Coordinates of C-alpha atoms and ligand atoms in Angstrom, one line a residue:
M1 CA -7.9 12.2 -0.9
E2 CA -4.9 13.2 -1.9
T3 CA -1.7 11.2 -0.9
F4 CA 1.2 13.0 1.2
Q5 CA 3.3 12.3 -1.9
A6 CA 0.7 14.4 -4.4
L7 CA 0.4 17.0 -1.8
L8 CA 4.2 17.6 -1.4
A9 CA 4.5 17.7 -5.1
Q10 CA 2.0 20.3 -5.6
N11 CA 4.0 22.5 -2.8
L12 CA 7.1 21.6 -4.4
T13 CA 5.9 22.9 -7.6
A14 CA 4.3 26.1 -6.4
T15 CA 7.9 26.5 -4.3
L16 CA 9.9 26.4 -7.7
S17 CA 7.9 28.6 -9.3
A18 CA 8.0 31.0 -6.3
A19 CA 11.9 30.4 -6.4
G20 CA 11.8 31.4 -10.3
L21 CA 12.5 27.9 -11.3
P22 CA 9.3 26.7 -12.5
R23 CA 9.0 23.2 -13.4
A24 CA 7.0 20.3 -12.0
G25 CA 7.8 19.0 -8.7
D26 CA 8.4 15.3 -8.5
V27 CA 8.6 13.7 -4.9
T28 CA 9.6 10.3 -4.3
P29 CA 9.4 8.3 -1.4
A30 CA 12.7 8.4 0.7
T31 CA 15.6 6.1 0.1
D32 CA 17.0 6.1 3.3
P33 CA 14.2 6.7 6.1
R34 CA 16.7 8.4 8.6
F35 CA 16.7 11.4 6.5
G36 CA 13.0 11.9 5.8
D37 CA 9.8 10.3 4.4
Y38 CA 10.2 11.6 1.0
Q39 CA 12.7 13.5 -1.3
T40 CA 13.1 15.2 -4.6
N41 CA 16.0 15.5 -7.0
A42 CA 14.6 18.6 -8.4
A43 CA 17.5 20.6 -7.5
L44 CA 20.0 18.3 -9.1
I45 CA 18.0 18.1 -12.4
L46 CA 17.5 22.3 -12.2
A47 CA 21.2 22.4 -11.4
K48 CA 22.3 20.3 -14.4
E49 CA 20.1 22.2 -16.8
R50 CA 21.5 25.7 -15.6
G51 CA 25.0 24.6 -15.1
E52 CA 24.8 25.5 -11.4
N53 CA 25.9 23.9 -8.2
P54 CA 23.1 21.5 -7.1
R55 CA 23.6 22.3 -3.3
T56 CA 23.0 26.1 -4.1
V57 CA 20.2 25.3 -6.2
A58 CA 18.8 23.2 -3.3
K59 CA 19.3 25.8 -0.7
R60 CA 17.3 28.2 -3.0
V61 CA 14.4 25.8 -3.3
C62 CA 14.5 25.4 0.8
D63 CA 14.8 29.1 1.3
A64 CA 11.5 29.5 -0.8
W65 CA 9.8 26.6 0.7
V66 CA 6.2 27.8 0.9
P67 CA 5.3 27.2 4.6
Y68 CA 3.2 24.0 5.1
D69 CA 1.9 22.4 8.1
L70 CA 2.1 18.9 6.5
C71 CA 5.9 18.6 6.9
E72 CA 8.9 20.3 8.7
P73 CA 11.3 22.6 6.9
P74 CA 12.9 20.5 4.0
A75 CA 16.6 19.9 4.6
I76 CA 19.3 19.0 2.0
A77 CA 21.4 15.9 1.8
G78 CA 24.0 14.5 0.1
A79 CA 24.8 16.0 -3.5
G80 CA 21.6 18.1 -3.5
F81 CA 18.5 16.0 -2.3
I82 CA 15.9 17.6 -0.7
N83 CA 14.2 15.7 2.1
F84 CA 10.7 15.9 3.4
T85 CA 9.8 14.7 6.9
L86 CA 5.9 14.6 7.7
R87 CA 4.7 16.5 10.9
A88 CA 3.4 13.8 13.5
E89 CA 0.0 15.9 13.7
A90 CA -0.4 15.7 10.1
V91 CA 0.2 12.0 10.1
A92 CA -2.5 11.6 12.8
Q93 CA -5.0 13.8 11.1
R94 CA -4.5 11.7 8.4
I95 CA -5.2 8.1 10.2
A96 CA -8.0 10.0 11.6
D97 CA -9.6 10.5 8.0
L98 CA -8.4 7.2 6.5
S99 CA -10.2 5.4 9.5
Q100 CA -13.6 7.0 7.9
H101 CA -12.4 6.1 4.3
E102 CA -13.9 3.1 2.5
R103 CA -11.1 3.1 0.0
L104 CA -8.4 3.8 2.7
G105 CA -7.1 6.7 0.5
V106 CA -6.4 5.1 -2.6
G107 CA -8.0 7.2 -5.5
R108 CA -9.6 6.0 -8.7
A109 CA -7.8 6.1 -12.2
D110 CA -8.3 9.4 -13.8
S111 CA -9.3 7.6 -17.3
P112 CA -10.8 4.3 -16.6
K113 CA -9.8 1.8 -19.3
K114 CA -12.2 -1.1 -20.6
I115 CA -9.8 -4.0 -20.1
V116 CA -9.9 -7.9 -21.0
I117 CA -7.4 -9.7 -19.0
D118 CA -6.6 -13.1 -20.5
F119 CA -5.1 -15.3 -18.0
G120 CA -4.8 -18.9 -16.7
S121 CA -6.0 -20.4 -20.1
P122 CA -5.2 -24.0 -19.7
N123 CA -5.5 -26.7 -22.2
V124 CA -8.2 -29.6 -22.5
A125 CA -7.5 -33.0 -22.0
K126 CA -4.2 -32.2 -20.2
P127 CA -3.9 -31.9 -16.6
M128 CA -3.7 -28.4 -15.1
H129 CA -0.2 -28.3 -13.8
V130 CA 1.8 -26.3 -11.4
G131 CA 3.1 -24.0 -14.2
H132 CA -0.4 -22.9 -14.8
I133 CA -0.2 -21.2 -11.2
R134 CA 1.6 -18.3 -12.0
S135 CA -0.7 -17.0 -15.1
T136 CA -3.7 -17.8 -13.0
V137 CA -2.9 -16.1 -9.6
L138 CA -1.1 -13.2 -11.2
G139 CA -3.9 -12.7 -13.7
D140 CA -6.5 -12.7 -11.0
A141 CA -4.6 -10.1 -8.9
L142 CA -4.3 -7.7 -11.8
A143 CA -7.9 -8.4 -12.4
R144 CA -8.5 -7.1 -8.7
I145 CA -6.3 -4.3 -8.4
A146 CA -7.8 -2.9 -11.9
E147 CA -11.2 -3.2 -10.7
F148 CA -10.3 -1.5 -7.3
L149 CA -8.7 1.5 -9.3
G150 CA -11.9 1.8 -11.0
H151 CA -11.2 0.0 -14.5
A152 CA -13.9 -1.8 -15.9
V153 CA -12.5 -5.7 -16.3
I154 CA -13.6 -8.6 -18.3
R155 CA -11.8 -11.8 -17.1
D156 CA -11.5 -14.4 -20.2
N157 CA -10.4 -17.7 -19.7
H158 CA -8.9 -18.6 -23.3
I159 CA -8.9 -22.2 -23.0
G160 CA -6.8 -24.5 -25.5
D161 CA -9.9 -26.6 -26.4
W162 CA -9.0 -27.0 -30.2
G163 CA -5.8 -28.1 -32.0
T164 CA -4.1 -31.2 -33.7
Q165 CA -3.7 -33.1 -30.3
F166 CA -7.4 -33.9 -30.6
G167 CA -6.7 -36.3 -33.5
M168 CA -4.6 -38.3 -31.1
V169 CA -6.9 -37.7 -28.3
I170 CA -10.0 -39.3 -30.3
W171 CA -8.1 -42.1 -31.9
G172 CA -6.8 -43.1 -28.7
W173 CA -10.6 -42.5 -27.5
K174 CA -11.6 -45.0 -30.0
H175 CA -9.0 -47.7 -29.5
L176 CA -7.5 -47.5 -25.8
L177 CA -10.1 -45.7 -23.4
K178 CA -11.3 -47.7 -20.4
R179 CA -14.7 -46.3 -19.4
E180 CA -14.2 -47.1 -15.7
A181 CA -10.7 -45.2 -15.5
L182 CA -12.6 -42.4 -17.4
T183 CA -15.1 -42.1 -14.6
N184 CA -12.6 -42.3 -11.9
D185 CA -10.2 -39.7 -12.8
P186 CA -11.3 -38.4 -16.3
I187 CA -8.1 -36.0 -16.9
A188 CA -5.6 -38.8 -15.8
E189 CA -7.6 -41.0 -18.2
L190 CA -7.2 -39.0 -21.1
V191 CA -3.6 -38.0 -20.4
R192 CA -2.9 -41.7 -20.7
I193 CA -4.6 -42.2 -24.0
Y194 CA -3.2 -39.2 -25.6
K195 CA 0.2 -40.4 -24.3
E196 CA -0.3 -44.2 -25.6
T197 CA -1.5 -42.9 -29.0
N198 CA 1.9 -40.6 -29.0
E199 CA 3.7 -43.8 -28.5
C200 CA 1.8 -46.0 -30.8
G201 CA 2.2 -43.1 -33.4
A202 CA 5.9 -43.2 -33.0
S203 CA 6.7 -46.5 -33.9
D204 CA 3.9 -47.0 -36.4
P205 CA 3.2 -44.4 -39.3
A206 CA -0.6 -45.8 -39.9
V207 CA -1.6 -44.9 -36.5
R208 CA -0.2 -41.0 -37.4
E209 CA -2.2 -41.3 -40.5
A210 CA -5.3 -42.5 -38.6
C211 CA -4.9 -39.7 -36.2
R212 CA -4.7 -37.2 -39.1
E213 CA -7.8 -38.4 -40.4
E214 CA -9.6 -38.3 -37.0
L215 CA -8.4 -34.7 -37.1
V216 CA -9.6 -33.8 -40.1
K217 CA -13.2 -35.7 -39.8
L218 CA -13.4 -33.4 -36.3
Q219 CA -12.8 -30.5 -38.4
A220 CA -15.4 -31.3 -41.2
G221 CA -18.0 -31.6 -38.2
D222 CA -18.3 -35.5 -38.1
A223 CA -20.8 -36.1 -35.6
E224 CA -19.2 -39.1 -33.6
N225 CA -15.7 -37.2 -33.6
S226 CA -17.6 -33.8 -32.3
A227 CA -19.3 -35.9 -29.6
I228 CA -16.0 -37.3 -28.4
W229 CA -14.4 -33.8 -28.6
Q230 CA -17.4 -32.2 -26.7
E231 CA -16.8 -34.8 -23.9
C232 CA -13.3 -34.1 -23.3
V233 CA -14.0 -30.7 -23.2
A234 CA -16.9 -30.9 -20.5
L235 CA -14.8 -33.2 -18.5
S236 CA -11.7 -30.9 -18.4
L237 CA -14.1 -27.8 -17.7
G238 CA -15.3 -29.7 -14.8
E239 CA -11.8 -30.3 -13.6
F240 CA -10.8 -26.6 -14.1
A241 CA -13.8 -25.4 -12.3
R242 CA -13.0 -27.4 -9.3
A243 CA -9.5 -25.9 -9.2
Y244 CA -11.1 -22.3 -9.4
Q245 CA -13.2 -23.0 -6.7
V246 CA -10.4 -24.1 -4.4
L247 CA -8.2 -21.1 -5.4
G248 CA -10.9 -18.7 -5.4
I249 CA -10.7 -17.6 -9.1
R250 CA -13.7 -16.4 -11.4
Y251 CA -13.9 -15.7 -14.6
D252 CA -16.4 -13.7 -16.8
I253 CA -16.0 -15.5 -20.1
Q254 CA -14.6 -18.5 -21.3
R255 CA -14.0 -18.1 -24.8
G256 CA -12.0 -21.4 -26.0
E257 CA -10.0 -21.7 -29.2
S258 CA -12.6 -23.7 -30.7
F259 CA -15.0 -20.3 -30.3
Y260 CA -13.1 -18.7 -33.0
N261 CA -13.0 -21.6 -35.2
D262 CA -15.7 -20.1 -37.9
R263 CA -14.1 -16.9 -38.2
L264 CA -10.9 -18.1 -39.1
P265 CA -11.1 -18.5 -42.8
G266 CA -12.4 -15.0 -43.2
V267 CA -9.6 -13.5 -41.0
V268 CA -7.3 -15.1 -43.4
E269 CA -9.3 -14.0 -46.6
R270 CA -9.2 -10.5 -45.0
L271 CA -5.4 -10.3 -44.5
V272 CA -4.6 -11.5 -47.8
R273 CA -7.0 -9.1 -49.3
A274 CA -5.4 -6.0 -47.5
G275 CA -1.9 -7.3 -48.8
L276 CA -0.9 -7.9 -45.1
A277 CA -0.4 -11.8 -46.0
E278 CA 0.8 -13.8 -48.8
E279 CA 1.7 -17.2 -49.8
S280 CA 5.1 -18.6 -49.2
E281 CA 5.7 -22.4 -50.0
G282 CA 2.1 -23.1 -50.0
A283 CA 1.3 -21.7 -46.6
I284 CA -0.1 -18.3 -46.1
C285 CA 2.3 -16.1 -44.1
I286 CA 2.8 -12.6 -42.8
F287 CA 6.2 -11.2 -42.7
F288 CA 7.9 -8.6 -40.7
R289 CA 10.6 -7.6 -43.1
E290 CA 11.2 -4.2 -41.6
I291 CA 11.6 -5.4 -38.1
T292 CA 15.1 -6.7 -38.1
D293 CA 15.0 -9.3 -35.5
L294 CA 11.9 -10.7 -37.2
V295 CA 13.2 -10.7 -40.6
D296 CA 13.2 -14.5 -40.8
K297 CA 10.4 -15.1 -38.5
P298 CA 7.0 -14.8 -40.5
C299 CA 3.7 -15.7 -38.8
I300 CA 2.2 -18.6 -40.5
I301 CA -1.8 -18.1 -40.3
R302 CA -2.6 -21.0 -42.8
K303 CA -0.7 -24.1 -42.7
R304 CA 0.4 -25.9 -46.3
D305 CA -2.4 -28.4 -45.4
G306 CA -4.9 -25.7 -45.2
G307 CA -5.2 -26.1 -41.2
Y308 CA -5.2 -22.8 -39.4
N309 CA -3.2 -22.5 -36.1
Y310 CA -2.6 -20.6 -32.9
A311 CA -2.0 -17.4 -34.5
T312 CA -4.8 -17.3 -36.7
T313 CA -7.1 -18.0 -33.7
D314 CA -5.1 -14.9 -31.6
I315 CA -5.9 -12.7 -34.4
A316 CA -9.5 -13.7 -34.6
T317 CA -9.3 -13.1 -30.7
V318 CA -8.1 -9.3 -31.3
D319 CA -11.3 -8.9 -33.4
Y320 CA -13.6 -10.3 -30.7
R321 CA -12.1 -8.6 -28.0
I322 CA -12.0 -5.0 -29.7
Q323 CA -15.2 -5.2 -31.6
D324 CA -17.5 -7.4 -29.8
L325 CA -16.4 -6.6 -26.3
K326 CA -15.4 -3.0 -27.2
R327 CA -12.3 -3.4 -24.9
D328 CA -9.7 -0.7 -25.4
T329 CA -7.0 -2.4 -23.4
V330 CA -5.8 -6.3 -23.6
W331 CA -3.6 -7.8 -21.3
I332 CA -2.4 -11.5 -21.8
V333 CA -0.6 -13.4 -19.1
T334 CA 1.5 -16.1 -20.1
G335 CA 4.9 -17.5 -19.5
A336 CA 8.1 -15.8 -21.3
P337 CA 8.3 -18.4 -24.1
Q338 CA 5.0 -16.9 -25.9
Q339 CA 6.8 -13.5 -26.3
L340 CA 7.5 -13.9 -30.0
H341 CA 4.0 -15.2 -30.7
F342 CA 2.3 -11.8 -29.0
R343 CA 4.9 -9.4 -30.3
Q344 CA 3.9 -10.9 -34.1
I345 CA 0.0 -10.6 -33.0
F346 CA 0.2 -7.4 -31.7
E347 CA 2.1 -5.9 -34.6
I348 CA -0.5 -7.6 -36.9
A349 CA -3.2 -5.9 -35.2
R350 CA -1.4 -2.4 -35.6
R351 CA -1.4 -3.0 -39.2
E352 CA -4.6 -3.7 -39.5
G353 CA -5.4 -0.4 -37.6
Y354 CA -6.3 -1.3 -34.2
T355 CA -5.2 1.4 -31.9
A356 CA -6.0 -0.3 -28.5
D357 CA -3.1 -1.1 -25.8
F358 CA -2.1 -4.5 -26.2
R359 CA 0.2 -5.8 -23.5
H360 CA 1.7 -9.4 -23.0
V361 CA 2.2 -9.8 -19.2
T362 CA 4.9 -12.4 -19.0
H363 CA 6.0 -14.6 -16.3
G364 CA 9.1 -17.0 -15.4
S365 CA 8.8 -20.4 -14.2
I366 CA 8.6 -22.4 -10.9
L367 CA 11.6 -24.6 -10.3
G368 CA 12.0 -27.8 -8.2
D369 CA 14.9 -28.1 -5.6
D370 CA 17.1 -28.9 -8.5
R371 CA 16.4 -25.5 -10.0
K372 CA 15.1 -27.2 -13.1
L373 CA 11.4 -26.9 -14.0
M374 CA 9.4 -28.5 -11.2
K375 CA 8.4 -32.1 -12.2
T376 CA 7.3 -35.2 -10.2
R377 CA 10.0 -37.7 -9.2
S378 CA 9.2 -39.6 -12.4
G379 CA 9.7 -36.6 -14.4
E380 CA 6.0 -35.7 -15.0
N381 CA 4.4 -32.2 -14.8
V382 CA 3.1 -31.9 -11.1
A383 CA -0.7 -31.6 -11.3
L384 CA -2.0 -28.6 -9.8
Q385 CA -4.7 -30.4 -7.8
D386 CA -1.9 -32.2 -6.0
V387 CA -0.2 -29.1 -4.8
L388 CA -3.4 -27.4 -3.7
N389 CA -4.4 -30.4 -1.5
E390 CA -0.9 -30.7 -0.2
A391 CA -0.9 -27.0 0.6
I392 CA -4.2 -27.5 2.7
T393 CA -3.0 -30.6 4.7
R394 CA 0.3 -29.0 5.4
A395 CA -1.4 -25.8 6.6
R396 CA -3.7 -27.7 8.5
K397 CA -1.0 -29.3 10.3
I398 CA 0.4 -26.1 11.3
I399 CA -2.8 -25.0 12.8
E400 CA -3.2 -28.0 14.9
E401 CA 0.0 -27.1 16.4
K402 CA -0.4 -23.4 16.7
N403 CA -4.1 -23.6 18.2
P404 CA -5.6 -26.8 18.9
E405 CA -8.4 -25.3 20.7
L406 CA -9.9 -23.8 17.2
E407 CA -13.2 -25.2 16.4
E408 CA -13.2 -28.2 14.2
A409 CA -15.3 -26.6 11.7
Q410 CA -13.3 -23.5 11.4
K411 CA -10.2 -25.5 11.0
A412 CA -10.9 -26.7 7.7
D413 CA -11.9 -23.2 6.5
V414 CA -8.4 -21.9 8.1
A415 CA -6.2 -24.3 6.3
R416 CA -7.6 -23.4 3.0
M417 CA -7.0 -19.8 3.5
I418 CA -3.6 -20.4 4.9
G419 CA -2.6 -23.0 2.4
I420 CA -3.8 -21.4 -0.9
G421 CA -2.8 -18.0 0.6
A422 CA 0.8 -19.2 0.9
V423 CA 1.0 -20.6 -2.6
K424 CA -0.5 -17.5 -4.0
Y425 CA 1.8 -15.3 -1.9
A426 CA 5.0 -17.3 -2.8
D427 CA 4.4 -16.7 -6.3
L428 CA 3.0 -12.8 -6.3
S429 CA 6.0 -11.6 -3.9
Q430 CA 8.3 -12.5 -6.2
Y431 CA 9.0 -10.0 -9.5
R432 CA 6.8 -11.8 -12.0
M433 CA 9.8 -12.6 -14.3
T434 CA 11.6 -14.4 -11.6
D435 CA 12.2 -18.0 -11.8
Y436 CA 11.5 -19.3 -8.4
V437 CA 12.1 -22.5 -6.2
F438 CA 9.0 -23.7 -4.7
S439 CA 9.5 -24.8 -1.2
W440 CA 7.1 -25.6 1.3
E441 CA 9.0 -24.9 4.5
R442 CA 9.6 -21.3 3.1
M443 CA 6.1 -20.5 1.8
L444 CA 4.3 -21.9 4.8
S445 CA 6.6 -20.3 7.3
L446 CA 5.1 -17.9 10.1
Q447 CA 8.1 -15.8 10.0
G448 CA 9.4 -14.0 6.9
N449 CA 7.9 -12.4 3.8
T450 CA 5.2 -15.3 3.7
G451 CA 1.4 -15.3 3.6
P452 CA 1.1 -17.0 6.9
Y453 CA 3.1 -14.1 8.3
L454 CA 0.8 -11.6 6.8
Q455 CA -2.2 -13.5 7.8
N456 CA -1.0 -13.8 11.3
A457 CA -0.5 -10.2 11.7
Y458 CA -4.3 -9.3 11.1
V459 CA -5.4 -12.4 13.2
R460 CA -3.0 -10.7 16.1
I461 CA -5.1 -7.5 15.5
Q462 CA -8.3 -9.5 15.8
S463 CA -7.4 -10.8 19.0
I464 CA -6.7 -7.3 20.2
F465 CA -10.2 -6.5 19.4
R466 CA -11.7 -9.7 20.8
K467 CA -10.0 -9.0 24.1
A468 CA -11.1 -4.9 24.1
A469 CA -14.6 -4.4 25.4
E470 CA -15.0 -2.1 21.9
G471 CA -15.1 -3.6 18.4
P472 CA -12.9 -2.2 15.6
A473 CA -15.6 -0.5 14.2
S474 CA -16.2 2.0 17.4
A475 CA -12.2 2.7 17.2
H476 CA -12.8 6.1 15.6
P477 CA -11.3 8.7 17.9
N478 CA -11.1 12.4 17.0
A479 CA -7.8 12.6 18.6
I480 CA -5.2 10.5 17.3
T481 CA -1.7 10.8 19.2
L482 CA 1.6 9.4 17.8
S483 CA 4.1 9.8 20.5
E484 CA 6.1 6.9 20.4
P485 CA 8.4 6.4 17.2
A486 CA 7.1 3.0 16.7
E487 CA 3.6 4.2 16.3
L488 CA 4.5 7.2 14.0
I489 CA 6.2 4.4 11.8
L490 CA 3.1 2.5 11.6
A491 CA 0.9 5.5 11.0
K492 CA 3.0 6.5 7.9
R493 CA 3.2 3.1 6.6
V494 CA -0.7 3.0 6.7
C495 CA -0.7 6.2 4.8
Q496 CA 1.6 4.8 2.2
F497 CA -0.8 2.2 1.0
A498 CA -2.6 4.5 -1.1
E499 CA 0.7 5.7 -2.6
V500 CA 1.6 2.2 -3.5
V501 CA -1.6 0.5 -5.0
P502 CA -1.9 3.0 -7.9
T503 CA 1.8 2.0 -9.2
I504 CA 1.4 -1.9 -9.4
L505 CA -0.1 -1.7 -12.8
N506 CA 2.6 0.5 -14.2
D507 CA 4.6 -2.8 -15.1
F508 CA 2.3 -5.6 -13.7
R509 CA 3.8 -6.1 -10.2
P510 CA 1.9 -7.1 -7.6
N511 CA 5.2 -7.9 -5.7
I512 CA 5.3 -4.3 -5.0
L513 CA 2.1 -4.6 -3.0
A514 CA 3.1 -7.9 -1.6
N515 CA 6.5 -6.2 -0.3
Y516 CA 4.7 -3.0 1.0
L517 CA 2.3 -5.4 3.1
F518 CA 5.3 -7.3 4.6
E519 CA 6.8 -3.9 5.6
L520 CA 3.4 -3.0 7.5
A521 CA 3.4 -6.0 9.2
N522 CA 7.1 -5.7 10.4
S523 CA 6.0 -2.2 11.5
F524 CA 2.7 -3.5 13.2
H525 CA 5.0 -6.2 15.0
A526 CA 7.6 -3.5 16.1
F527 CA 4.6 -1.3 17.2
Y528 CA 3.0 -4.2 19.2
E529 CA 6.1 -5.0 20.9
T530 CA 6.8 -1.6 22.2
C531 CA 3.5 0.0 22.2
P532 CA 1.0 -1.3 24.7
V533 CA -2.7 -0.9 23.3
L534 CA -5.1 -2.3 25.8
K535 CA -3.5 -1.3 29.1
S536 CA -2.3 2.2 28.1
D537 CA -4.4 5.5 29.5
E538 CA -7.6 6.4 27.8
L539 CA -6.1 8.7 25.3
A540 CA -3.3 6.4 24.0
R541 CA -5.8 3.3 24.3
S542 CA -8.3 4.6 21.8
S543 CA -5.7 6.3 19.5
R544 CA -3.9 3.0 19.3
L545 CA -6.8 0.8 18.8
A546 CA -7.6 3.0 15.8
L547 CA -4.1 2.4 14.6
C548 CA -4.8 -1.1 14.9
A549 CA -8.2 -1.1 13.3
L550 CA -6.7 0.8 10.1
T551 CA -3.6 -1.5 10.0
A552 CA -6.1 -4.7 9.8
R553 CA -7.8 -3.0 7.2
V554 CA -5.2 -2.3 5.1
L555 CA -3.6 -5.6 5.5
Q556 CA -7.1 -7.2 4.6
R557 CA -7.8 -5.3 1.5
G558 CA -4.0 -5.8 0.4
L559 CA -4.3 -9.2 0.7
Y560 CA -7.7 -9.3 -1.2
L561 CA -6.1 -7.5 -4.0
L562 CA -3.6 -10.3 -4.3
G563 CA -6.7 -12.8 -4.0
I564 CA -5.8 -14.0 -0.4
E565 CA -8.3 -14.1 2.4
V566 CA -7.7 -13.5 6.1
P567 CA -9.0 -15.7 9.0
E568 CA -10.2 -14.3 12.1
K569 CA -8.4 -16.6 14.0
M570 CA -5.4 -19.2 13.2
Ligands
LIG1 N1 -3.6 -22.1 -23.7 C1 -2.1 -21.5 -24.1 C2 -1.1 -22.3 -22.9 O1 -1.6 -23.0 -22.3 C3 -2.3 -19.9 -23.2 C4 -3.3 -19.1 -24.0 C5 -2.9 -17.6 -23.9 N2 -3.9 -16.8 -24.4 C6 -4.0 -16.6 -25.6 N3 -4.8 -16.0 -26.3 N4 -3.1 -17.2 -26.4 O2 0.0 -21.9 -23.2

């Protein structure tokens, strides 16, 4: 099923060639709905190329317009824009077609990719904090959208389960660990011993040296240290799994940094042999002498003490993803501070001859009320688990006020959907690079561009169907009539879903989808206020029920693509 936008572009291309002005017609959604639904600047471009008056060229195009039952005759506006207004009958027909269309009109990608998405990727022996929300929620949404568009996706959790911090964790484990505390709250205890070891080390060089020795022993495969490390990893993975369960996040594979350990010496050897890496001040480095802003920023792949680092692991990760997982596309979702790192990694991959499409999908930060990085009152990172719990508690309070009759068993479920949905939506409705202030009041409000507002629009439609004798599935009338302006506007919005979804991945912007769903919910509420559904005469009634059913499906599918569930009642 081709979108209106695509069909209009085809007709425009045919028209341009009939007018003796051959070029591919490009049609975009109208910037001002008063002038139409779609527009083209083709006449402006052609006029510039030919040194002619744009309005004259636009007139030539409109005169040659190949008659088309999709839209009214095109109109010229402003400097030479051409506007198209859809015919109500064409929209009605499309609504009837979409009612039968499982994918709601969304096409599949012409050339499906094999993508690995590296997102979330928290670190072991540290709590997952609120900062991990963005990468986790954004990566999950991108995975859902890519899958829906027909790409093959592997979700990989690149856990930070190796590194110099384990020297301190192991020393702390041996000297400071309280077994009971570990049982009660494993991550908190791991963080405590890590911090206290750090403090001891700051004042006592002997402790620093002892930590270094513990690390060397771990790296050499010492049995005791390996066992401690393994226990830390297992405890952390358990904690992560609990958070993923609440968030509704799943991974296909979890390849932590330690997975690549054996491969690191080979990576360095290979790069040196290929002449891509060289020794510098005792370390092995890769230089980027021809890249102006990287001239003095080499990438170290083996430190002077012989240790490997984050970069070495990421080079080995490239090998694994391309050669073992057979991916042609790699998306890595992290905060903006890792930009330099991945520029270097991708440049090294290019030099090694990899031709895959590597993308670093960066995001901004979540801020507290003071517009600084969100912290607890005592200056700690805010634990993710605390945020999720509070979201659910607050959502429950809202439901209890709004719908006290809801059965007890449903309340917990609905509170989770609304609380978690609010947190996810607050994140995804922002452009990913924008820093935003975390505000419970705003994200949980039933008004405005929020998760609960969209869920509520869906719930409202479900309640219409509960009152109607027929369920949403039976609302498939042959004759859709769109006589009221509000129902025509809503119907057009529903048709736009198929145009919006494929554009999200162009620059990794789920916020485009969020904002579309917000507009859809607004159009639905305007419709709901002016167009009676159940009390209309039979023709309008079944037509409006079909439109309601379709709106609910788009809301549900759209929110699903953002990783947000919809309750039937709230
Ligand atoms: N563990 C890292 C962090 O918390 C993110 C890892 C991202 N992925 C990667 N392949 N380096 O910052």
